[in-house]
């Protein structure tokens, strides 16, 4: 299978412009030569332009953490996919669990945002994941399939192939607790099966990242799983050396 590994750093609300510029330059030096891994960082929107400047010419994509479903208008505080694209962004996150939990983002809103991203020429990473309560209540499959089905419901099959999925169990985000490679692989295989059912065999090409306390010490064993095609990294992406070590782990 020819899926190119994809390592993404979600900086959340950390690293203002000066710090973000510094980390981006260090990352650029640490990654060096063209690599067989797709790499991207997601700074706060306030730091995007500093990071784009620092990475100019480097093989590291930049994305925004959030976009509105409309390109412009009376939407105080929102980011526009069209504007992000015109600045030089390539990617955006959609449906991160913090957005779902703290801002009440629904699966339906995610569907609109995924479509808005693709229409603007941004490549979305749709995040899905269950809470610990949902997992314990045996709802894992139902929750994930709903997030997947509804989140991608507005897309044509050819559009779906441009989406990356990120499986991030909510209980593993920022907690130091990681799904075991077996747990993660099982879910990734389930997600891939549903993607193929829904969008046809081409969906084998869709990359599925794992996220939730990924760090240099556990990246290799997670990334060795056949259906884990990369990682969405929070805390460990804030330092260039640990993020670069995860990129290296993806090189096999
Ligand atoms: P974490 O965050 O790596 O700090 O657990 C992952 C994420 O929220 O994307």
PDB file of C-alpha atoms and ligand atoms in Angstrom:
ATOM      1  CA  UNK A   1       0.000   0.000   0.000  1.00  0.00           C
ATOM      2  CA  UNK A   2       1.444   3.350  -0.988  1.00  0.00           C
ATOM      3  CA  UNK A   3       0.279   5.580   1.814  1.00  0.00           C
ATOM      4  CA  UNK A   4       2.918   8.172   2.618  1.00  0.00           C
ATOM      5  CA  UNK A   5       3.220   8.698   6.395  1.00  0.00           C
ATOM      6  CA  UNK A   6       1.869  12.032   7.626  1.00  0.00           C
ATOM      7  CA  UNK A   7       3.084  13.578  10.882  1.00  0.00           C
ATOM      8  CA  UNK A   8       1.253  16.706  12.024  1.00  0.00           C
ATOM      9  CA  UNK A   9       1.951  18.951  15.009  1.00  0.00           C
ATOM     10  CA  UNK A  10      -1.037  20.571  16.699  1.00  0.00           C
ATOM     11  CA  UNK A  11       0.369  23.483  18.664  1.00  0.00           C
ATOM     12  CA  UNK A  12      -3.043  24.406  20.115  1.00  0.00           C
ATOM     13  CA  UNK A  13      -3.026  27.750  21.937  1.00  0.00           C
ATOM     14  CA  UNK A  14       0.736  27.738  22.500  1.00  0.00           C
ATOM     15  CA  UNK A  15       3.703  29.446  20.848  1.00  0.00           C
ATOM     16  CA  UNK A  16       2.974  33.066  19.994  1.00  0.00           C
ATOM     17  CA  UNK A  17       4.574  34.479  16.830  1.00  0.00           C
ATOM     18  CA  UNK A  18       8.139  34.881  18.163  1.00  0.00           C
ATOM     19  CA  UNK A  19       8.275  31.433  19.806  1.00  0.00           C
ATOM     20  CA  UNK A  20       6.517  29.794  16.883  1.00  0.00           C
ATOM     21  CA  UNK A  21       8.987  31.314  14.451  1.00  0.00           C
ATOM     22  CA  UNK A  22      11.865  29.960  16.535  1.00  0.00           C
ATOM     23  CA  UNK A  23      10.438  26.437  16.769  1.00  0.00           C
ATOM     24  CA  UNK A  24       9.646  26.439  13.032  1.00  0.00           C
ATOM     25  CA  UNK A  25      13.237  27.415  12.158  1.00  0.00           C
ATOM     26  CA  UNK A  26      14.635  24.743  14.471  1.00  0.00           C
ATOM     27  CA  UNK A  27      12.316  22.223  12.882  1.00  0.00           C
ATOM     28  CA  UNK A  28      13.419  23.231   9.452  1.00  0.00           C
ATOM     29  CA  UNK A  29      17.054  22.629  10.438  1.00  0.00           C
ATOM     30  CA  UNK A  30      16.277  19.387  12.263  1.00  0.00           C
ATOM     31  CA  UNK A  31      14.341  17.872   9.367  1.00  0.00           C
ATOM     32  CA  UNK A  32      16.904  18.764   6.754  1.00  0.00           C
ATOM     33  CA  UNK A  33      16.683  16.937   3.467  1.00  0.00           C
ATOM     34  CA  UNK A  34      13.467  16.033   1.692  1.00  0.00           C
ATOM     35  CA  UNK A  35      11.913  13.165   3.527  1.00  0.00           C
ATOM     36  CA  UNK A  36       9.502  10.388   2.585  1.00  0.00           C
ATOM     37  CA  UNK A  37       7.141  11.710   5.265  1.00  0.00           C
ATOM     38  CA  UNK A  38       4.538  14.457   4.918  1.00  0.00           C
ATOM     39  CA  UNK A  39       5.034  16.942   7.760  1.00  0.00           C
ATOM     40  CA  UNK A  40       2.798  19.826   8.815  1.00  0.00           C
ATOM     41  CA  UNK A  41       2.355  22.119  11.789  1.00  0.00           C
ATOM     42  CA  UNK A  42      -0.781  23.826  13.039  1.00  0.00           C
ATOM     43  CA  UNK A  43       0.089  27.016  14.919  1.00  0.00           C
ATOM     44  CA  UNK A  44      -2.491  29.299  16.479  1.00  0.00           C
ATOM     45  CA  UNK A  45      -3.882  31.523  13.696  1.00  0.00           C
ATOM     46  CA  UNK A  46      -2.002  34.450  15.252  1.00  0.00           C
ATOM     47  CA  UNK A  47       1.316  32.739  14.531  1.00  0.00           C
ATOM     48  CA  UNK A  48       0.563  31.359  11.072  1.00  0.00           C
ATOM     49  CA  UNK A  49       2.234  34.120   9.152  1.00  0.00           C
ATOM     50  CA  UNK A  50       5.425  34.009  11.267  1.00  0.00           C
ATOM     51  CA  UNK A  51       5.606  30.240  10.755  1.00  0.00           C
ATOM     52  CA  UNK A  52       4.999  30.490   7.013  1.00  0.00           C
ATOM     53  CA  UNK A  53       7.892  32.932   6.773  1.00  0.00           C
ATOM     54  CA  UNK A  54      10.192  30.760   8.865  1.00  0.00           C
ATOM     55  CA  UNK A  55       9.388  27.667   6.811  1.00  0.00           C
ATOM     56  CA  UNK A  56       9.479  29.314   3.413  1.00  0.00           C
ATOM     57  CA  UNK A  57      10.869  26.776   0.962  1.00  0.00           C
ATOM     58  CA  UNK A  58      10.959  23.964   3.545  1.00  0.00           C
ATOM     59  CA  UNK A  59       8.969  20.796   3.004  1.00  0.00           C
ATOM     60  CA  UNK A  60       6.738  21.433   5.999  1.00  0.00           C
ATOM     61  CA  UNK A  61       3.115  22.351   5.438  1.00  0.00           C
ATOM     62  CA  UNK A  62       1.244  24.813   7.613  1.00  0.00           C
ATOM     63  CA  UNK A  63      -2.383  24.593   8.629  1.00  0.00           C
ATOM     64  CA  UNK A  64      -4.983  26.322  10.765  1.00  0.00           C
ATOM     65  CA  UNK A  65      -6.612  24.606  13.728  1.00  0.00           C
ATOM     66  CA  UNK A  66     -10.102  25.760  12.948  1.00  0.00           C
ATOM     67  CA  UNK A  67     -12.119  27.168  10.052  1.00  0.00           C
ATOM     68  CA  UNK A  68     -15.638  28.452   9.716  1.00  0.00           C
ATOM     69  CA  UNK A  69     -17.993  26.847   7.242  1.00  0.00           C
ATOM     70  CA  UNK A  70     -18.369  30.190   5.463  1.00  0.00           C
ATOM     71  CA  UNK A  71     -15.579  32.021   3.674  1.00  0.00           C
ATOM     72  CA  UNK A  72     -16.400  35.425   5.214  1.00  0.00           C
ATOM     73  CA  UNK A  73     -19.119  37.337   6.996  1.00  0.00           C
ATOM     74  CA  UNK A  74     -20.404  38.328  10.421  1.00  0.00           C
ATOM     75  CA  UNK A  75     -18.573  35.563  12.330  1.00  0.00           C
ATOM     76  CA  UNK A  76     -16.593  37.251  15.076  1.00  0.00           C
ATOM     77  CA  UNK A  77     -13.497  35.316  16.038  1.00  0.00           C
ATOM     78  CA  UNK A  78     -13.648  32.755  13.238  1.00  0.00           C
ATOM     79  CA  UNK A  79     -11.031  31.773  10.638  1.00  0.00           C
ATOM     80  CA  UNK A  80     -11.749  31.581   6.932  1.00  0.00           C
ATOM     81  CA  UNK A  81     -10.559  28.637   4.844  1.00  0.00           C
ATOM     82  CA  UNK A  82     -10.294  30.878   1.784  1.00  0.00           C
ATOM     83  CA  UNK A  83      -8.180  33.413   3.674  1.00  0.00           C
ATOM     84  CA  UNK A  84      -5.995  30.696   5.215  1.00  0.00           C
ATOM     85  CA  UNK A  85      -5.386  29.269   1.751  1.00  0.00           C
ATOM     86  CA  UNK A  86      -4.542  32.677   0.329  1.00  0.00           C
ATOM     87  CA  UNK A  87      -1.961  33.213   3.103  1.00  0.00           C
ATOM     88  CA  UNK A  88      -0.208  30.007   2.092  1.00  0.00           C
ATOM     89  CA  UNK A  89      -1.780  27.412   4.386  1.00  0.00           C
ATOM     90  CA  UNK A  90      -2.251  23.913   3.002  1.00  0.00           C
ATOM     91  CA  UNK A  91      -4.215  22.173   5.754  1.00  0.00           C
ATOM     92  CA  UNK A  92      -6.806  22.636   8.468  1.00  0.00           C
ATOM     93  CA  UNK A  93      -7.988  20.593  11.407  1.00  0.00           C
ATOM     94  CA  UNK A  94     -11.696  19.862  11.718  1.00  0.00           C
ATOM     95  CA  UNK A  95     -13.526  18.414  14.693  1.00  0.00           C
ATOM     96  CA  UNK A  96     -10.694  18.225  17.199  1.00  0.00           C
ATOM     97  CA  UNK A  97     -12.123  16.926  20.473  1.00  0.00           C
ATOM     98  CA  UNK A  98     -11.339  20.228  22.199  1.00  0.00           C
ATOM     99  CA  UNK A  99     -13.471  22.028  19.610  1.00  0.00           C
ATOM    100  CA  UNK A 100     -16.222  19.464  20.069  1.00  0.00           C
ATOM    101  CA  UNK A 101     -16.109  19.625  23.872  1.00  0.00           C
ATOM    102  CA  UNK A 102     -15.376  23.294  24.533  1.00  0.00           C
ATOM    103  CA  UNK A 103     -17.175  24.877  21.568  1.00  0.00           C
ATOM    104  CA  UNK A 104     -19.906  22.313  21.093  1.00  0.00           C
ATOM    105  CA  UNK A 105     -18.918  21.541  17.519  1.00  0.00           C
ATOM    106  CA  UNK A 106     -21.303  18.931  16.117  1.00  0.00           C
ATOM    107  CA  UNK A 107     -20.738  16.270  13.482  1.00  0.00           C
ATOM    108  CA  UNK A 108     -23.003  18.274  11.171  1.00  0.00           C
ATOM    109  CA  UNK A 109     -20.853  21.397  11.647  1.00  0.00           C
ATOM    110  CA  UNK A 110     -17.766  19.274  10.912  1.00  0.00           C
ATOM    111  CA  UNK A 111     -19.352  18.112   7.656  1.00  0.00           C
ATOM    112  CA  UNK A 112     -19.821  21.734   6.565  1.00  0.00           C
ATOM    113  CA  UNK A 113     -16.269  22.605   7.553  1.00  0.00           C
ATOM    114  CA  UNK A 114     -14.724  19.645   5.729  1.00  0.00           C
ATOM    115  CA  UNK A 115     -16.569  20.726   2.592  1.00  0.00           C
ATOM    116  CA  UNK A 116     -15.616  24.385   3.102  1.00  0.00           C
ATOM    117  CA  UNK A 117     -11.957  23.404   3.469  1.00  0.00           C
ATOM    118  CA  UNK A 118     -11.874  21.354   0.280  1.00  0.00           C
ATOM    119  CA  UNK A 119     -13.812  23.990  -1.649  1.00  0.00           C
ATOM    120  CA  UNK A 120     -11.167  26.529  -0.622  1.00  0.00           C
ATOM    121  CA  UNK A 121      -8.305  24.216  -1.592  1.00  0.00           C
ATOM    122  CA  UNK A 122      -7.300  23.322   1.982  1.00  0.00           C
ATOM    123  CA  UNK A 123      -6.754  19.680   2.920  1.00  0.00           C
ATOM    124  CA  UNK A 124      -8.720  18.845   6.069  1.00  0.00           C
ATOM    125  CA  UNK A 125      -7.739  16.478   8.851  1.00  0.00           C
ATOM    126  CA  UNK A 126     -11.009  15.261  10.346  1.00  0.00           C
ATOM    127  CA  UNK A 127     -10.528  14.213  13.973  1.00  0.00           C
ATOM    128  CA  UNK A 128     -12.666  11.493  15.498  1.00  0.00           C
ATOM    129  CA  UNK A 129     -12.471   9.815  18.889  1.00  0.00           C
ATOM    130  CA  UNK A 130     -14.452   8.417  21.781  1.00  0.00           C
ATOM    131  CA  UNK A 131     -14.473   9.470  25.431  1.00  0.00           C
ATOM    132  CA  UNK A 132     -13.585   6.991  28.155  1.00  0.00           C
ATOM    133  CA  UNK A 133     -17.256   6.768  29.210  1.00  0.00           C
ATOM    134  CA  UNK A 134     -18.291   5.961  25.658  1.00  0.00           C
ATOM    135  CA  UNK A 135     -15.604   3.289  25.367  1.00  0.00           C
ATOM    136  CA  UNK A 136     -16.617   1.734  28.694  1.00  0.00           C
ATOM    137  CA  UNK A 137     -20.259   1.788  27.691  1.00  0.00           C
ATOM    138  CA  UNK A 138     -19.439  -0.216  24.552  1.00  0.00           C
ATOM    139  CA  UNK A 139     -20.285   2.720  22.278  1.00  0.00           C
ATOM    140  CA  UNK A 140     -16.884   3.065  20.620  1.00  0.00           C
ATOM    141  CA  UNK A 141     -17.929   1.805  17.213  1.00  0.00           C
ATOM    142  CA  UNK A 142     -21.238   3.673  17.122  1.00  0.00           C
ATOM    143  CA  UNK A 143     -19.612   6.972  18.134  1.00  0.00           C
ATOM    144  CA  UNK A 144     -16.744   6.730  15.663  1.00  0.00           C
ATOM    145  CA  UNK A 145     -18.901   5.606  12.766  1.00  0.00           C
ATOM    146  CA  UNK A 146     -21.286   8.489  13.336  1.00  0.00           C
ATOM    147  CA  UNK A 147     -18.421  10.996  13.456  1.00  0.00           C
ATOM    148  CA  UNK A 148     -16.990   9.505  10.273  1.00  0.00           C
ATOM    149  CA  UNK A 149     -20.237   9.106   8.318  1.00  0.00           C
ATOM    150  CA  UNK A 150     -21.669  12.501   9.187  1.00  0.00           C
ATOM    151  CA  UNK A 151     -18.331  14.323   9.022  1.00  0.00           C
ATOM    152  CA  UNK A 152     -17.774  13.148   5.440  1.00  0.00           C
ATOM    153  CA  UNK A 153     -21.425  13.129   4.404  1.00  0.00           C
ATOM    154  CA  UNK A 154     -21.215  16.147   2.096  1.00  0.00           C
ATOM    155  CA  UNK A 155     -18.367  14.804  -0.020  1.00  0.00           C
ATOM    156  CA  UNK A 156     -18.201  13.070  -3.360  1.00  0.00           C
ATOM    157  CA  UNK A 157     -15.938   9.978  -3.406  1.00  0.00           C
ATOM    158  CA  UNK A 158     -13.123  11.815  -5.183  1.00  0.00           C
ATOM    159  CA  UNK A 159     -13.204  14.570  -2.555  1.00  0.00           C
ATOM    160  CA  UNK A 160     -13.090  12.079   0.297  1.00  0.00           C
ATOM    161  CA  UNK A 161      -9.710  10.892  -0.955  1.00  0.00           C
ATOM    162  CA  UNK A 162      -8.203  14.293  -0.121  1.00  0.00           C
ATOM    163  CA  UNK A 163      -9.194  14.045   3.522  1.00  0.00           C
ATOM    164  CA  UNK A 164      -6.930  12.729   6.276  1.00  0.00           C
ATOM    165  CA  UNK A 165      -8.570  11.135   9.308  1.00  0.00           C
ATOM    166  CA  UNK A 166      -7.127  11.370  12.794  1.00  0.00           C
ATOM    167  CA  UNK A 167      -8.231   8.848  15.386  1.00  0.00           C
ATOM    168  CA  UNK A 168      -7.734  10.524  18.739  1.00  0.00           C
ATOM    169  CA  UNK A 169      -9.251   8.746  21.723  1.00  0.00           C
ATOM    170  CA  UNK A 170     -10.290  11.637  23.969  1.00  0.00           C
ATOM    171  CA  UNK A 171      -8.961   9.838  27.052  1.00  0.00           C
ATOM    172  CA  UNK A 172      -5.478   9.754  25.523  1.00  0.00           C
ATOM    173  CA  UNK A 173      -5.197  13.457  24.636  1.00  0.00           C
ATOM    174  CA  UNK A 174      -2.794  15.348  26.854  1.00  0.00           C
ATOM    175  CA  UNK A 175      -3.078  12.678  29.557  1.00  0.00           C
ATOM    176  CA  UNK A 176       0.133  10.753  28.962  1.00  0.00           C
ATOM    177  CA  UNK A 177      -2.053   7.717  28.369  1.00  0.00           C
ATOM    178  CA  UNK A 178      -1.815   6.210  24.902  1.00  0.00           C
ATOM    179  CA  UNK A 179      -3.947   3.598  23.228  1.00  0.00           C
ATOM    180  CA  UNK A 180      -1.891   0.437  22.875  1.00  0.00           C
ATOM    181  CA  UNK A 181      -0.795  -0.273  19.310  1.00  0.00           C
ATOM    182  CA  UNK A 182      -3.326  -3.158  19.289  1.00  0.00           C
ATOM    183  CA  UNK A 183      -6.186  -0.916  20.435  1.00  0.00           C
ATOM    184  CA  UNK A 184      -5.268   1.760  17.922  1.00  0.00           C
ATOM    185  CA  UNK A 185      -4.772  -0.680  15.034  1.00  0.00           C
ATOM    186  CA  UNK A 186      -8.150  -2.268  15.697  1.00  0.00           C
ATOM    187  CA  UNK A 187      -9.909   1.087  15.464  1.00  0.00           C
ATOM    188  CA  UNK A 188      -7.926   2.196  12.410  1.00  0.00           C
ATOM    189  CA  UNK A 189      -8.844  -1.001  10.578  1.00  0.00           C
ATOM    190  CA  UNK A 190     -12.488  -0.407  11.472  1.00  0.00           C
ATOM    191  CA  UNK A 191     -12.344   3.163  10.168  1.00  0.00           C
ATOM    192  CA  UNK A 192     -10.615   2.100   6.970  1.00  0.00           C
ATOM    193  CA  UNK A 193     -13.177  -0.637   6.396  1.00  0.00           C
ATOM    194  CA  UNK A 194     -15.985   1.879   6.664  1.00  0.00           C
ATOM    195  CA  UNK A 195     -14.221   4.365   4.394  1.00  0.00           C
ATOM    196  CA  UNK A 196     -13.847   1.723   1.697  1.00  0.00           C
ATOM    197  CA  UNK A 197     -17.471   0.633   2.100  1.00  0.00           C
ATOM    198  CA  UNK A 198     -18.662   4.197   1.775  1.00  0.00           C
ATOM    199  CA  UNK A 199     -16.284   5.611  -0.868  1.00  0.00           C
ATOM    200  CA  UNK A 200     -15.004   2.565  -2.743  1.00  0.00           C
ATOM    201  CA  UNK A 201     -11.584   0.902  -3.030  1.00  0.00           C
ATOM    202  CA  UNK A 202      -9.860   4.240  -3.695  1.00  0.00           C
ATOM    203  CA  UNK A 203     -10.399   5.020  -0.013  1.00  0.00           C
ATOM    204  CA  UNK A 204      -7.562   2.598   0.777  1.00  0.00           C
ATOM    205  CA  UNK A 205      -5.392   5.614  -0.025  1.00  0.00           C
ATOM    206  CA  UNK A 206      -6.851   7.791   2.758  1.00  0.00           C
ATOM    207  CA  UNK A 207      -4.351   8.330   5.534  1.00  0.00           C
ATOM    208  CA  UNK A 208      -5.435   7.686   9.104  1.00  0.00           C
ATOM    209  CA  UNK A 209      -3.317   9.284  11.817  1.00  0.00           C
ATOM    210  CA  UNK A 210      -3.287   8.265  15.441  1.00  0.00           C
ATOM    211  CA  UNK A 211      -3.279  11.005  18.075  1.00  0.00           C
ATOM    212  CA  UNK A 212      -3.164  11.063  21.862  1.00  0.00           C
ATOM    213  CA  UNK A 213       0.071  11.395  23.835  1.00  0.00           C
ATOM    214  CA  UNK A 214       2.290  10.380  20.924  1.00  0.00           C
ATOM    215  CA  UNK A 215       5.942  10.976  21.800  1.00  0.00           C
ATOM    216  CA  UNK A 216       9.338   9.798  20.576  1.00  0.00           C
ATOM    217  CA  UNK A 217       9.236   6.865  23.017  1.00  0.00           C
ATOM    218  CA  UNK A 218       6.010   5.350  21.697  1.00  0.00           C
ATOM    219  CA  UNK A 219       5.875   6.599  18.084  1.00  0.00           C
ATOM    220  CA  UNK A 220       7.712   3.701  16.426  1.00  0.00           C
ATOM    221  CA  UNK A 221       5.484   0.942  17.734  1.00  0.00           C
ATOM    222  CA  UNK A 222       2.316   2.858  16.888  1.00  0.00           C
ATOM    223  CA  UNK A 223       3.542   3.786  13.416  1.00  0.00           C
ATOM    224  CA  UNK A 224       4.550   0.191  12.702  1.00  0.00           C
ATOM    225  CA  UNK A 225       0.875  -0.864  12.702  1.00  0.00           C
ATOM    226  CA  UNK A 226      -0.395  -1.525   9.187  1.00  0.00           C
ATOM    227  CA  UNK A 227      -3.325   0.904   9.334  1.00  0.00           C
ATOM    228  CA  UNK A 228      -1.621   3.714  11.261  1.00  0.00           C
ATOM    229  CA  UNK A 229      -0.350   6.124   8.643  1.00  0.00           C
ATOM    230  CA  UNK A 230       0.990   8.892  10.814  1.00  0.00           C
ATOM    231  CA  UNK A 231       0.376  10.877  13.952  1.00  0.00           C
ATOM    232  CA  UNK A 232      -1.330  14.031  15.123  1.00  0.00           C
ATOM    233  CA  UNK A 233       0.941  15.222  17.893  1.00  0.00           C
ATOM    234  CA  UNK A 234       0.101  17.814  20.537  1.00  0.00           C
ATOM    235  CA  UNK A 235       2.492  18.310  23.469  1.00  0.00           C
ATOM    236  CA  UNK A 236       5.487  16.576  21.864  1.00  0.00           C
ATOM    237  CA  UNK A 237       5.255  18.825  18.788  1.00  0.00           C
ATOM    238  CA  UNK A 238       6.019  21.993  20.758  1.00  0.00           C
ATOM    239  CA  UNK A 239       9.739  21.226  20.789  1.00  0.00           C
ATOM    240  CA  UNK A 240      11.533  20.798  17.476  1.00  0.00           C
ATOM    241  CA  UNK A 241      13.740  17.935  18.675  1.00  0.00           C
ATOM    242  CA  UNK A 242      10.929  15.717  19.954  1.00  0.00           C
ATOM    243  CA  UNK A 243       8.740  16.443  16.929  1.00  0.00           C
ATOM    244  CA  UNK A 244      11.650  15.694  14.575  1.00  0.00           C
ATOM    245  CA  UNK A 245      12.254  12.418  16.432  1.00  0.00           C
ATOM    246  CA  UNK A 246       8.645  11.414  15.729  1.00  0.00           C
ATOM    247  CA  UNK A 247       9.082  12.304  12.053  1.00  0.00           C
ATOM    248  CA  UNK A 248      12.178  10.127  12.041  1.00  0.00           C
ATOM    249  CA  UNK A 249      10.238   7.260  13.605  1.00  0.00           C
ATOM    250  CA  UNK A 250       7.814   7.520  10.676  1.00  0.00           C
ATOM    251  CA  UNK A 251      10.675   7.022   8.259  1.00  0.00           C
ATOM    252  CA  UNK A 252      10.902   3.491   9.602  1.00  0.00           C
TER     253      UNK A 252
HETATM  254  P1  LIG B   1      -1.325  15.265  22.809  1.00  0.00           P
HETATM  255  O1  LIG B   1      -2.429  15.999  21.902  1.00  0.00           O
HETATM  256  O2  LIG B   1      -0.305  14.696  21.871  1.00  0.00           O
HETATM  257  O3  LIG B   1      -0.757  16.367  23.673  1.00  0.00           O
HETATM  258  O4  LIG B   1      -2.028  14.209  23.576  1.00  0.00           O
HETATM  259  C1  LIG B   1      -2.873  15.433  20.702  1.00  0.00           C
HETATM  260  C2  LIG B   1      -3.952  16.292  20.077  1.00  0.00           C
HETATM  261  O5  LIG B   1      -4.758  16.865  20.814  1.00  0.00           O
HETATM  262  O6  LIG B   1      -4.037  16.410  18.834  1.00  0.00           O
END
